[in-house]
Tab-separated table of N, CA and C in Angstrom:
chain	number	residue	atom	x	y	z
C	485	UNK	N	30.599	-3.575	-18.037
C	485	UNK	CA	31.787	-3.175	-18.758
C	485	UNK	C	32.217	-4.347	-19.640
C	486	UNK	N	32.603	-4.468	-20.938
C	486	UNK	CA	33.339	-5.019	-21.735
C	486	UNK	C	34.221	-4.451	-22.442
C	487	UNK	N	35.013	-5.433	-23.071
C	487	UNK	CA	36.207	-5.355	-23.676
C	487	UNK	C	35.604	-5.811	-25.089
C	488	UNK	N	35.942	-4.490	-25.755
C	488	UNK	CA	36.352	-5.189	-27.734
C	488	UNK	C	37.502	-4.724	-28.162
C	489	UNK	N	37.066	-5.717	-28.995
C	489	UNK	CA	38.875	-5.339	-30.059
C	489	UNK	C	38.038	-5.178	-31.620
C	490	UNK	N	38.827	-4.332	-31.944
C	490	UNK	CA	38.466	-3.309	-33.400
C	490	UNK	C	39.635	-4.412	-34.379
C	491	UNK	N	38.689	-4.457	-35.550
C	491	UNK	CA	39.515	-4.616	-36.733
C	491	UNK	C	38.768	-4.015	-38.043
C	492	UNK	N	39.358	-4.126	-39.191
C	492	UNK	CA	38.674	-3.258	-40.459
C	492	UNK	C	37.544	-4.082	-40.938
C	493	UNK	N	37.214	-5.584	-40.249
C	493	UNK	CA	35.930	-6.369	-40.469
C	493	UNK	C	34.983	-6.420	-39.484
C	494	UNK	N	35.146	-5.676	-38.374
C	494	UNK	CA	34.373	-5.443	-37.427
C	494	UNK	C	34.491	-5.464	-35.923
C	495	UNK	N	34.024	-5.623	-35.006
C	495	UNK	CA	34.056	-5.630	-33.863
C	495	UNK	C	33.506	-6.733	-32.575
C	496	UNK	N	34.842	-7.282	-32.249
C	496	UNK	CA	35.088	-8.182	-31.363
C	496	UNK	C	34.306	-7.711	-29.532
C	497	UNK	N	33.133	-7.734	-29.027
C	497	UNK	CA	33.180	-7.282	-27.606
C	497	UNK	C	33.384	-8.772	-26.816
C	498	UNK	N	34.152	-8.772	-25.435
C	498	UNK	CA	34.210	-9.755	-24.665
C	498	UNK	C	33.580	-9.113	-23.384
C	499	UNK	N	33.196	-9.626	-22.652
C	499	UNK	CA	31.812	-9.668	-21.622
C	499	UNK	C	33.187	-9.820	-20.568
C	500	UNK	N	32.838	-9.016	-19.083
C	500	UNK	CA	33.834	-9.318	-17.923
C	500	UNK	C	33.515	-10.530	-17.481
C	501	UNK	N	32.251	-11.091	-17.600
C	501	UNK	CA	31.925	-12.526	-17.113
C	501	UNK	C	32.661	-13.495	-17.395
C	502	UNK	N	33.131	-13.561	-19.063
C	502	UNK	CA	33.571	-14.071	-19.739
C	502	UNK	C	35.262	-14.292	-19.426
C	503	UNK	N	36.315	-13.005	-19.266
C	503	UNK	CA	37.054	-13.000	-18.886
C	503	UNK	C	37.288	-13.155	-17.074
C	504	UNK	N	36.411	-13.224	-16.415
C	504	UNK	CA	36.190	-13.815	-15.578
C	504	UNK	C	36.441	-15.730	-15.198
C	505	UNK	N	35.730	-15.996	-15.831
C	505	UNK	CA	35.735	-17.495	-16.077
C	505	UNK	C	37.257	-18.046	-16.643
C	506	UNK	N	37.609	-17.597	-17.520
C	506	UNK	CA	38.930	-17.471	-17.555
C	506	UNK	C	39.530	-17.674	-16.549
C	507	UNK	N	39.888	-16.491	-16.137
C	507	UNK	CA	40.794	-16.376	-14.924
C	507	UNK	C	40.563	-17.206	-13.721
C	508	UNK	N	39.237	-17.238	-13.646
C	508	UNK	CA	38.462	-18.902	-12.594
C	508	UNK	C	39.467	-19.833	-13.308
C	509	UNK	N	38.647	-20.277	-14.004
C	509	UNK	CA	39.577	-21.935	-14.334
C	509	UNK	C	41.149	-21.661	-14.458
C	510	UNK	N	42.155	-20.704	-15.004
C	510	UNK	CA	43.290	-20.590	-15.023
C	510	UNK	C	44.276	-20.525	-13.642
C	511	UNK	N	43.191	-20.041	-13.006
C	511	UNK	CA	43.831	-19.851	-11.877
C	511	UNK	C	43.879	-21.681	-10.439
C	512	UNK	N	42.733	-22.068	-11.269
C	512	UNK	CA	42.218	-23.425	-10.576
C	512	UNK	C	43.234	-24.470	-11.249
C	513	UNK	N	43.797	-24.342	-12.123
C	513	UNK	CA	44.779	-25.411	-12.821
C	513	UNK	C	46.134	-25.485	-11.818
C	514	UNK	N	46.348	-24.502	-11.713
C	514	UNK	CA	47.253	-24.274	-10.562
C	514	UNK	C	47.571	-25.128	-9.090
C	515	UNK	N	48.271	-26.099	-9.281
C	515	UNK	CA	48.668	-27.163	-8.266
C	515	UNK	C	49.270	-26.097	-7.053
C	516	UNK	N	47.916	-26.288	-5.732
C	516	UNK	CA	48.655	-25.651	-4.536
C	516	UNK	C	47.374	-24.799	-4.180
C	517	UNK	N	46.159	-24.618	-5.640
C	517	UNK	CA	45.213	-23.839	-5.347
C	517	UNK	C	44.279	-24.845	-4.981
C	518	UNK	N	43.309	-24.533	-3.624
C	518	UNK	CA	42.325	-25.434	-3.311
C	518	UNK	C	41.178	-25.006	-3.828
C	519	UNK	N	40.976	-23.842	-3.258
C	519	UNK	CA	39.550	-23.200	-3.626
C	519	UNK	C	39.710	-21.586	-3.987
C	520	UNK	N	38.423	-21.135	-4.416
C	520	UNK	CA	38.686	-19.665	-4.271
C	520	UNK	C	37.238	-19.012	-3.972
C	521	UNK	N	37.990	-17.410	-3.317
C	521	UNK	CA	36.351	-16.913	-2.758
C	521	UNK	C	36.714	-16.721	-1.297
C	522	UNK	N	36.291	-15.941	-0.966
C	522	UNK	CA	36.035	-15.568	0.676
C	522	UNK	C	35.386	-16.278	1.115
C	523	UNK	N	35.431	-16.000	2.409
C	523	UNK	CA	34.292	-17.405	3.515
C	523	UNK	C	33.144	-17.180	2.779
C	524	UNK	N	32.413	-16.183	3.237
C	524	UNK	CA	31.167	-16.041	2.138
C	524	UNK	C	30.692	-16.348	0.816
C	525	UNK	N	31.346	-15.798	0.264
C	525	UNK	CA	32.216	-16.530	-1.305
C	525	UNK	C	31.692	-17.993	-1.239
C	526	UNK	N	32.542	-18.769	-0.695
C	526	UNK	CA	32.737	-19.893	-0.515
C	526	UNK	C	31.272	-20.755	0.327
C	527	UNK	N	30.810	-20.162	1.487
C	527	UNK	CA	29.709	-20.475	1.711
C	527	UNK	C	28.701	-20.501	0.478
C	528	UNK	N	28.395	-19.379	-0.027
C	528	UNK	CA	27.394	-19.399	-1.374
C	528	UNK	C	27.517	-20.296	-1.897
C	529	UNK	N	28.445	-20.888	-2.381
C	529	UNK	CA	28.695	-21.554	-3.244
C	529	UNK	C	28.427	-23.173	-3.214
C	530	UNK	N	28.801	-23.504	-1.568
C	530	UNK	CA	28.371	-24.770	-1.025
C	530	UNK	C	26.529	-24.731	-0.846
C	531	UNK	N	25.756	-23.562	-0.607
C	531	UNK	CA	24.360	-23.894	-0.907
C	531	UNK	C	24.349	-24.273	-2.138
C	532	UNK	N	24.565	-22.915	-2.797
C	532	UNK	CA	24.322	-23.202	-4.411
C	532	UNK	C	24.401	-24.933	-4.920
C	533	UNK	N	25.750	-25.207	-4.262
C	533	UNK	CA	25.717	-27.149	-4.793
C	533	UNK	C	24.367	-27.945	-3.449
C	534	UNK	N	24.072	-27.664	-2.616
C	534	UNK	CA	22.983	-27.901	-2.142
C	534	UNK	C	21.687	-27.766	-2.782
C	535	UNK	N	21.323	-27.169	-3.628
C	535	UNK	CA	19.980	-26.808	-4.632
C	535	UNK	C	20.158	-27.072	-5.417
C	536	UNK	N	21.451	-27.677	-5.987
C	536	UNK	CA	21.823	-28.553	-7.217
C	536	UNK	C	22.200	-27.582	-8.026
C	537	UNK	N	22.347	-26.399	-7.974
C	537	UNK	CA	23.592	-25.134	-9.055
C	537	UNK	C	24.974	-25.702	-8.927
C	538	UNK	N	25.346	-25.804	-10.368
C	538	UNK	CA	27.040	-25.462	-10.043
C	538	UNK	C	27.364	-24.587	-9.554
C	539	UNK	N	28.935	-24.593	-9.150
C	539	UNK	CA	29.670	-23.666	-8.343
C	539	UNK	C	30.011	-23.152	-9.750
C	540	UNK	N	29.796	-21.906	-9.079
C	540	UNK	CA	30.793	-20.814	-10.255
C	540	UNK	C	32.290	-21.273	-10.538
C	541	UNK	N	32.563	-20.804	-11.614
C	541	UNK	CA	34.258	-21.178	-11.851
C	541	UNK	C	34.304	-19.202	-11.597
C	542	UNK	N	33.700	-18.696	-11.677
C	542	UNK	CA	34.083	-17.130	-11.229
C	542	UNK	C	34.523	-16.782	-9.964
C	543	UNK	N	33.975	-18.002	-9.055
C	543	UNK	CA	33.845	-17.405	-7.445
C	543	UNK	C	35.145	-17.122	-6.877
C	544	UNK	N	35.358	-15.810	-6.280
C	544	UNK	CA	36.725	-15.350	-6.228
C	544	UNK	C	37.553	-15.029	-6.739
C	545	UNK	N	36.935	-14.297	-8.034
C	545	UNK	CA	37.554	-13.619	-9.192
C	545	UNK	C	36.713	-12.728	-9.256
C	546	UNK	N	37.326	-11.309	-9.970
C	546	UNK	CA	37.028	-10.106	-10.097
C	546	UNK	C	37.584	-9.086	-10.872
C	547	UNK	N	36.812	-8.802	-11.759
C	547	UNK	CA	37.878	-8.306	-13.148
C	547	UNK	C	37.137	-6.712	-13.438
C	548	UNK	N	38.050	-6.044	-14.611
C	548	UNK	CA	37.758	-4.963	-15.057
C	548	UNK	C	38.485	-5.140	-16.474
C	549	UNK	N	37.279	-4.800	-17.599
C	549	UNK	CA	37.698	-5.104	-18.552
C	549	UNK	C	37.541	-4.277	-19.665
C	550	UNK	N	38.449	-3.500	-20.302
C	550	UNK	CA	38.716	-2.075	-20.867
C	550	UNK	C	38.476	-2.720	-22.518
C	551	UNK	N	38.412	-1.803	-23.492
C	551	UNK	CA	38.760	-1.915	-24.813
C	551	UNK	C	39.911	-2.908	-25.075
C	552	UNK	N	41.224	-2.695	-24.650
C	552	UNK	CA	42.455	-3.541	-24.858
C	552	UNK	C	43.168	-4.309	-23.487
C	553	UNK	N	42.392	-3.836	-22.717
C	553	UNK	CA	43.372	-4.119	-21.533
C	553	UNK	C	42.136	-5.045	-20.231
C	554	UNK	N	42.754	-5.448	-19.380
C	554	UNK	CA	42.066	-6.291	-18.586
C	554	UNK	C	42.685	-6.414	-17.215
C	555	UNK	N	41.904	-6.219	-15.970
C	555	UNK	CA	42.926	-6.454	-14.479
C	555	UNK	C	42.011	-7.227	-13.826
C	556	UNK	N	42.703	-8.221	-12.636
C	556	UNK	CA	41.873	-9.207	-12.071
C	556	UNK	C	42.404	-9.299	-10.755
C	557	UNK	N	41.605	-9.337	-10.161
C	557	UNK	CA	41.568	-9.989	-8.781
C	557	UNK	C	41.076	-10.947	-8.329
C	558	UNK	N	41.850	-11.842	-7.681
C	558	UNK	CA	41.582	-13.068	-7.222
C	558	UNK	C	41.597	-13.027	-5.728
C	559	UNK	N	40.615	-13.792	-5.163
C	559	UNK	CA	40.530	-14.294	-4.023
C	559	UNK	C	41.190	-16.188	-3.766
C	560	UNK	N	42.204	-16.726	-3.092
C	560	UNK	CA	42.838	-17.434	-3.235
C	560	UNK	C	42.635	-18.810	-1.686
C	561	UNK	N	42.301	-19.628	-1.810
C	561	UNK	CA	42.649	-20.529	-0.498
C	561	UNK	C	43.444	-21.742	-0.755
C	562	UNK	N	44.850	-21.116	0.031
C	562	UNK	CA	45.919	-22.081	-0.571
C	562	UNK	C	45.986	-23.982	0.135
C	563	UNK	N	46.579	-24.400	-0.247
C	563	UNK	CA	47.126	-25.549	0.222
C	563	UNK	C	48.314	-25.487	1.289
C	564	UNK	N	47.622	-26.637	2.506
C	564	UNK	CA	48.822	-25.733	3.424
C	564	UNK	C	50.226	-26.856	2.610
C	565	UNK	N	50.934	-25.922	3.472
C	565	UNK	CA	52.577	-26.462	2.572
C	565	UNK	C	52.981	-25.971	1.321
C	566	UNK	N	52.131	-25.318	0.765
C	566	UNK	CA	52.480	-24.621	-0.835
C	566	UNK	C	53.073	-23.070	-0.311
C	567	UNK	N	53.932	-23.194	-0.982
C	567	UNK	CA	55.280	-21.890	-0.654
C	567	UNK	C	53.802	-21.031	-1.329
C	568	UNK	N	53.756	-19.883	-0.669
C	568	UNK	CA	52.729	-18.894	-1.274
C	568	UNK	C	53.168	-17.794	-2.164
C	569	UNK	N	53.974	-17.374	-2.040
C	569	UNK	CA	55.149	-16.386	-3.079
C	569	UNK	C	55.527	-17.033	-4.727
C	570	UNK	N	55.658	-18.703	-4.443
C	570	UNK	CA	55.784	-19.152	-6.039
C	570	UNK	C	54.091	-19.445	-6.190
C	571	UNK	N	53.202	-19.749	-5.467
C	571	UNK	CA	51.973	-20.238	-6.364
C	571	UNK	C	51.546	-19.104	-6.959
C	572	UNK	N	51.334	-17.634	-5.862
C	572	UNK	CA	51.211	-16.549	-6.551
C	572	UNK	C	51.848	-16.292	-8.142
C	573	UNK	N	52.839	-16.643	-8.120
C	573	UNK	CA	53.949	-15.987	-9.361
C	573	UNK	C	53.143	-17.204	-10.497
C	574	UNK	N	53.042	-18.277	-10.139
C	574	UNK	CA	52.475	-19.409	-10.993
C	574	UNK	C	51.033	-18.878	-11.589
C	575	UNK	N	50.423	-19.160	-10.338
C	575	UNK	CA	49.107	-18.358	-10.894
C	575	UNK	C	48.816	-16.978	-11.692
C	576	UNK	N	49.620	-15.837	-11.407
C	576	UNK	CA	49.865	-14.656	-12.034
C	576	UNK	C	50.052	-14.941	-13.932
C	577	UNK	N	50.880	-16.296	-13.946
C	577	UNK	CA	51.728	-16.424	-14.974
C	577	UNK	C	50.418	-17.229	-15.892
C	578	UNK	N	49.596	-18.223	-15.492
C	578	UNK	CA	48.849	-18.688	-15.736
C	578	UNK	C	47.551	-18.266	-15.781
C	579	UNK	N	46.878	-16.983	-15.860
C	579	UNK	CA	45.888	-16.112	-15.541
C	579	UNK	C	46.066	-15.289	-16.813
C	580	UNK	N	47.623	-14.962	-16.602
C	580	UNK	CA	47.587	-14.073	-17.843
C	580	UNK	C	47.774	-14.701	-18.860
C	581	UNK	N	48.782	-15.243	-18.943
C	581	UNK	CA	48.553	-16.084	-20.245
C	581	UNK	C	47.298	-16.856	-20.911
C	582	UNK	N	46.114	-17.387	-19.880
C	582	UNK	CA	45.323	-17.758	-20.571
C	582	UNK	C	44.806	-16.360	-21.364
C	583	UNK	N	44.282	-15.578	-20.416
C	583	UNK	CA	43.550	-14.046	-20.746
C	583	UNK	C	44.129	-13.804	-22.408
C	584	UNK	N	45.177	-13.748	-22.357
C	584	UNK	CA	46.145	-12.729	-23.435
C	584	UNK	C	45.654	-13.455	-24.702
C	585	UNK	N	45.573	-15.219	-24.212
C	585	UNK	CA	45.719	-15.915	-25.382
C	585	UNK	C	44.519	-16.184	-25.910
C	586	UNK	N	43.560	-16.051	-24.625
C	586	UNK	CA	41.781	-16.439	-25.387
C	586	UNK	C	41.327	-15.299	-25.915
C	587	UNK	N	41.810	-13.918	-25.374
C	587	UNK	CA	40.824	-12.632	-25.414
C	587	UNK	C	41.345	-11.779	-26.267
C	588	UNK	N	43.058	-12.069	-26.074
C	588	UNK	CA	43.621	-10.950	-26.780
C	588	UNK	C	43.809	-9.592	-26.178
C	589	UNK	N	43.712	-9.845	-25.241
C	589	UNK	CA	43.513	-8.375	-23.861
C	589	UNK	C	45.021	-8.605	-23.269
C	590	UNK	N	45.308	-7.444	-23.529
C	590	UNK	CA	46.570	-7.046	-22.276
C	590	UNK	C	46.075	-6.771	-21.037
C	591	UNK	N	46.921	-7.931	-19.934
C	591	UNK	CA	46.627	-8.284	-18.826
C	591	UNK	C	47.579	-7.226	-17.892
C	592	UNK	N	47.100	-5.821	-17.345
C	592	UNK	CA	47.804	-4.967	-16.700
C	592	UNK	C	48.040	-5.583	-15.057
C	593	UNK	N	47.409	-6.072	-14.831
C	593	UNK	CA	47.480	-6.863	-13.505
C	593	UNK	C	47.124	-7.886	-12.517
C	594	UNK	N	47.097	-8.236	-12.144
C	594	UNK	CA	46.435	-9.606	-11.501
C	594	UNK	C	46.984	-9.551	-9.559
C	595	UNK	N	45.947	-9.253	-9.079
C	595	UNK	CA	45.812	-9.244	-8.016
C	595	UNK	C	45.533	-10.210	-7.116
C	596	UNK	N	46.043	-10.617	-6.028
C	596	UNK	CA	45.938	-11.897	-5.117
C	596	UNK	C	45.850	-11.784	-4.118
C	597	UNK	N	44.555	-12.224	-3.450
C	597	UNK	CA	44.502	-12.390	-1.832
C	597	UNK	C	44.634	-13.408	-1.522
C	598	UNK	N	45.258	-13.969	-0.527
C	598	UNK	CA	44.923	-15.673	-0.046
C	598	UNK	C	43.895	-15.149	1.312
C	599	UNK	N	42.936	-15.686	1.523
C	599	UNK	CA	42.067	-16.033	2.512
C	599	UNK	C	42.192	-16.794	3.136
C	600	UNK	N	42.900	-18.003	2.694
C	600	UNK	CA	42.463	-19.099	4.021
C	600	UNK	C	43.994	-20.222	3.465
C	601	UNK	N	43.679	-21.354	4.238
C	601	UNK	CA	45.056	-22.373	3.994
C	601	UNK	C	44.166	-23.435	4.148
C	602	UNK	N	44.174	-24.609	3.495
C	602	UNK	CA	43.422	-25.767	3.326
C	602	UNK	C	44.287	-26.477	4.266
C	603	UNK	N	44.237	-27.064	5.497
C	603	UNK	CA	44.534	-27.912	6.229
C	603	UNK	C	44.766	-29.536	5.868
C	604	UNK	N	45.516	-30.321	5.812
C	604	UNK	CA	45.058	-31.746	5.793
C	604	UNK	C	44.569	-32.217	6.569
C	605	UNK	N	43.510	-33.005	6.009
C	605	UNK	CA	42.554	-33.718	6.830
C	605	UNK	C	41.497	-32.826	6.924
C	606	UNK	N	41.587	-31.754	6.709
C	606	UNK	CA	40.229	-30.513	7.096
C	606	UNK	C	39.172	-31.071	5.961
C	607	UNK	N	37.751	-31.291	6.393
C	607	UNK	CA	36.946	-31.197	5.217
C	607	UNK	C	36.374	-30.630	4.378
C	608	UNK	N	36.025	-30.208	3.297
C	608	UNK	CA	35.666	-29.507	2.236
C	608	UNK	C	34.365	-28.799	2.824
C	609	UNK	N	34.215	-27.762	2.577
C	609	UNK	CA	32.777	-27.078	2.708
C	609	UNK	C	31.939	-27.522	2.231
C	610	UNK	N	32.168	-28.553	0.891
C	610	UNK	CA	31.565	-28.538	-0.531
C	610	UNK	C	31.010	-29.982	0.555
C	611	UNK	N	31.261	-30.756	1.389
C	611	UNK	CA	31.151	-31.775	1.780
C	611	UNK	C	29.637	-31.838	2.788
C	612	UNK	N	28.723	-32.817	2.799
C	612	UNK	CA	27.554	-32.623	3.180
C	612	UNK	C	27.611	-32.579	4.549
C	613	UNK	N	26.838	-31.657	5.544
C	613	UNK	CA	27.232	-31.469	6.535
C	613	UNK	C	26.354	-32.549	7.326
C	614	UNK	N	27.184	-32.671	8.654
C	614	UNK	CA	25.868	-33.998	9.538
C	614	UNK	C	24.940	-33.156	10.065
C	615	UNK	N	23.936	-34.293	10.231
C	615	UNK	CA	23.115	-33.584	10.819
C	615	UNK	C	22.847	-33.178	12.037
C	616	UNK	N	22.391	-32.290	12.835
C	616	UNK	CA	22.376	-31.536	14.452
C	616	UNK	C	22.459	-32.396	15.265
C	617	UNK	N	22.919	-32.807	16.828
C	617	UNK	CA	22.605	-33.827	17.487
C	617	UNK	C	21.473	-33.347	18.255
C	618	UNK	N	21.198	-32.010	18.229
C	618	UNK	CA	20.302	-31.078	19.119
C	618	UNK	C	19.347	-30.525	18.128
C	619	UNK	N	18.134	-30.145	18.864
C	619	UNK	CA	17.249	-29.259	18.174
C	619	UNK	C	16.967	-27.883	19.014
């Protein structure tokens, strides 16, 4: 599915991948957001940097993207101590506005799960694991 926009010089299509990535990084600017993606999600993603792939800036984003219009869902793992009701509203605010402003797509909604709470002191997935003491 993509999104174009019509004018009398031709035709604009944007790719959901595209508005995807978007909403990845817009939503990652967001002080309070740690990571995003489901456990799984999130597992993938720590091989993937194991075989030397970047991590998606998509992972835990999920879009639908019409002629004019655009909706997203995010998968969210907050920071513990971050009020979750304003990062939501932050992130919402910052998702769409990038969208509106790179794509030109009216942003009908933006959807938010939080999955998980980043602990202090907890270590990153992204972090190399030790090795077994057992075989």
């Amino acid at each position: 599915m993509t999104g174009a926009l019509t004018s009398d010089m031709g035709t604009t299509t944007i790719d959901d991948g595209v508005v995807a990535k978007i909403a990845g990084l817009a939503a990652r600017e967001v002080s309070g957001v740690f990571d995003m993606g489901g456990g799984a999600a999130r597992a993938m993603g720590t091989v993937r940097g194991f075989v030397g792939a970047d991590k998606s800036v998509a992972q835990g984003v999920s879009v639908e993207v019409g002629e004019r219009q655009a909706a997203v869902d995010l998968d969210l793992v907050v920071e513990y101590g971050s009020a979750i009701p304003d990062l939501a509203s932050a992130v919402r605010k910052n998702v769409i506005s990038a969208i509106e402003r790179m794509c030109g797509l009216e942003v009908t909604e933006v959807n938010i799960k939080v999955d998980d709470v980043h602990l202090p002191g907890q270590k990153s997935e992204d972090a190399p694991k030790k090795e077994p003491r057992v075989q």
